[in-house]
Coordinates of C-alpha atoms in Angstrom, one line a residue:
X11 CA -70.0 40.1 256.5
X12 CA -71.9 40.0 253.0
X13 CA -70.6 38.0 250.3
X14 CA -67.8 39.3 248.1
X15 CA -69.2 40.5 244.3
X16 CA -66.6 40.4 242.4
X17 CA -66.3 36.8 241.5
X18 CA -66.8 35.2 238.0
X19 CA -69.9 34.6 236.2
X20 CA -70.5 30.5 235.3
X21 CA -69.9 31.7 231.4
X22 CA -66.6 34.3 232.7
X23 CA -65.7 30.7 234.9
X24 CA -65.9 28.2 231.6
X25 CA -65.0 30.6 229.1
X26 CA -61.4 31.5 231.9
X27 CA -61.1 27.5 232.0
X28 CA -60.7 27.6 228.0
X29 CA -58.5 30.6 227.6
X30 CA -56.3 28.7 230.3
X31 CA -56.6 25.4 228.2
X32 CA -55.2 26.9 225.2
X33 CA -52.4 28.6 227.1
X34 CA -51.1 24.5 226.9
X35 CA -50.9 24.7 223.3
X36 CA -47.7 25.4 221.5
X37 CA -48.4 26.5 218.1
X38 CA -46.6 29.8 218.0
X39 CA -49.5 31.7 216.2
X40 CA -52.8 30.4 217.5
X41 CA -54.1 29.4 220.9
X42 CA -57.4 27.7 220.9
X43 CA -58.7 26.1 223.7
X44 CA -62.1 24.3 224.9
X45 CA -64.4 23.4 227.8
X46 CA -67.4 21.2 227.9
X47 CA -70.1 21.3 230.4
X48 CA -72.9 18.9 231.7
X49 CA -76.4 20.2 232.4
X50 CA -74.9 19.9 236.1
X51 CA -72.2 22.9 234.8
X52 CA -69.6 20.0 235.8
X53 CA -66.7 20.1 233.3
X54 CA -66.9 16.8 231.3
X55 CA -64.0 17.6 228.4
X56 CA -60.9 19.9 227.3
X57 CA -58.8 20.4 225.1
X58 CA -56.7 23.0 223.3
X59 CA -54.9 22.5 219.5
X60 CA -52.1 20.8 219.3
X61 CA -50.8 17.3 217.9
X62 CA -51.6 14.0 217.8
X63 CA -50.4 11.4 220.1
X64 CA -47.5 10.4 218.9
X65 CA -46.4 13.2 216.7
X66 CA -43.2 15.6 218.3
X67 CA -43.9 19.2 218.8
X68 CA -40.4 19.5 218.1
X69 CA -40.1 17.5 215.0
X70 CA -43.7 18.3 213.5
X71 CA -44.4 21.5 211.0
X72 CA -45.9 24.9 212.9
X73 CA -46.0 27.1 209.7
X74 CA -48.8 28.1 208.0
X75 CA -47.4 29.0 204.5
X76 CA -45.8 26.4 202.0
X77 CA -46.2 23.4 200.6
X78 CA -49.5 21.5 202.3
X79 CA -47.7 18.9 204.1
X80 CA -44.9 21.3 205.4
X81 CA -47.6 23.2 207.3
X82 CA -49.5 22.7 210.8
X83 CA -53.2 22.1 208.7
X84 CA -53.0 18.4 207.9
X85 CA -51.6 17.2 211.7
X86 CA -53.4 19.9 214.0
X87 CA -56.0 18.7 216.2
X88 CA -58.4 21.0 217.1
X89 CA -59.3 22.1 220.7
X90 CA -62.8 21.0 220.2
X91 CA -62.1 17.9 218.9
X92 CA -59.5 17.9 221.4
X93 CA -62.1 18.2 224.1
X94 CA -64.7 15.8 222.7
X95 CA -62.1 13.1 222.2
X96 CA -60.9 13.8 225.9
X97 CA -64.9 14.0 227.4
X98 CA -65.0 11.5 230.5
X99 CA -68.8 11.1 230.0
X100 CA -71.7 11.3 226.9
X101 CA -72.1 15.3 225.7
X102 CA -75.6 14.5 224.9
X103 CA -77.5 18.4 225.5
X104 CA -74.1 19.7 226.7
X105 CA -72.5 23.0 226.2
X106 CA -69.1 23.9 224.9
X107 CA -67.4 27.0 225.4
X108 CA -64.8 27.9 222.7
X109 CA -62.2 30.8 222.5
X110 CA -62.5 31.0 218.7
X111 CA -65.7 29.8 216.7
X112 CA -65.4 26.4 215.5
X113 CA -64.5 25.4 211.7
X114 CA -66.4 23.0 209.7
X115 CA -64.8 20.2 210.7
X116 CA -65.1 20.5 214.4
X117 CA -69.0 21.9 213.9
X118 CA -69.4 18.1 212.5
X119 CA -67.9 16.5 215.6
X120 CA -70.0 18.9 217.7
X121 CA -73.4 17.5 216.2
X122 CA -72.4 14.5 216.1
X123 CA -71.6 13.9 219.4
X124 CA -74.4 16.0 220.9
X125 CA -73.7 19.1 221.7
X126 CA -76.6 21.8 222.4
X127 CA -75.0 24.7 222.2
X128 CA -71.8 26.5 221.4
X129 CA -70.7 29.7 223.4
X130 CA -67.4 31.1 221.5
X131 CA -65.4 34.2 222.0
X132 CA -63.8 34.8 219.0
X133 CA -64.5 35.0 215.2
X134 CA -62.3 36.5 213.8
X135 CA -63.0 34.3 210.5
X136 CA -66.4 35.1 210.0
X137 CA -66.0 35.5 206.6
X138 CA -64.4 32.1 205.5
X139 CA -66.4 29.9 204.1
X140 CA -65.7 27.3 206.4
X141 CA -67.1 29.3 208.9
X142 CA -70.4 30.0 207.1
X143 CA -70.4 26.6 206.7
X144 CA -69.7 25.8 210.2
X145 CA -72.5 27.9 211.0
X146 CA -75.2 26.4 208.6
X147 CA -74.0 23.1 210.0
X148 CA -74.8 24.1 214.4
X149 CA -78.0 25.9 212.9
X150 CA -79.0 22.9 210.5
X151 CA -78.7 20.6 214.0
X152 CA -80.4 22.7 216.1
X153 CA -77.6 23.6 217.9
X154 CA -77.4 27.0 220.1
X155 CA -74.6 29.9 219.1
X156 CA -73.8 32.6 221.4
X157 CA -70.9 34.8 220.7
X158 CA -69.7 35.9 225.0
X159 CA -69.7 39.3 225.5
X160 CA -67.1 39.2 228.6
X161 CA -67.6 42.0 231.1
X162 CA -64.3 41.5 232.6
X163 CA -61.6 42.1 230.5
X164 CA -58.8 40.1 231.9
X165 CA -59.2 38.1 234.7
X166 CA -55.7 37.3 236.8
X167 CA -54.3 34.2 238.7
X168 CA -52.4 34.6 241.6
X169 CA -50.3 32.0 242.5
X170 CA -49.4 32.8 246.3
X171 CA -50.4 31.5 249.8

């Protein structure tokens, strides 16, 4: 019997793993999530956006409009932080795979902590310029971009025996 070739690609695999992790967060209008690789392809870190430790999902501001403090921007942590700050090993030369391209801020913590290359899904805010300067940040560092072109457009779970 000759193998089955349907199954996932290691970049369909990762980039499934982060789509998945940001199906744990709770903010009611964006779900990012994150997965980091070794050179091994072993998954090292993860993390989706959410709250700090600590802070109540119940109690803590999801909007986006209003007064500074009474939004979600000041307390969110983001999935790629998320994921470097949950890593079990050093992400020296590893790879993240991201379902939105990373802001400024979390391009920072990439470098810093070593990461070779970023391999996003979405970005949708291109044209922000925390975004350009995201980007002139990974570039500046060396760091690989590749924007996933899936060629599977869902994949499904099947939770049965």
């Amino acid at each position: 019997m000759p193998k089955r070739d349907d199954y996932l690609s290691w970049d369909e695999y990762f980039m499934g793993v982060a789509f998945l992790s940001g199906m744990r967060s709770k903010d009611p209008s964006t779900q990012v999530g994150a997965c980091i690789i070794d050179k091994e392809k072993k998954i090292i870190g993860m993390g989706y956006n959410g709250f700090p430790l600590g802070s109540s999902d119940d109690e803590m501001p999801w909007g986006k409009t209003g007064d500074f403090l009474d939004t979600k921007y000041p307390y969110v942590v983001h999935a790629e932080l998320n994921a470097i700050l949950n890593s079990i090993k050093s992400l020296k030369e590893s790879t993240i795979y991201v379902t939105h391209f990373p802001c400024n801020e979390c391009a920072k913590a990439i470098v810093q902590s070593g990461i070779k290359k970023v391999i996003y899904f979405s970005d949708k805010h291109k044209n922000l310029e925390s975004t350009v300067a995201s980007r002139t940040i990974l570039k500046n560092a060396g760091v690989e971009i590749v924007n996933l072109k899936m060629e599977k457009k869902k994949i499904v779970i099947n939770f049965k025996d």
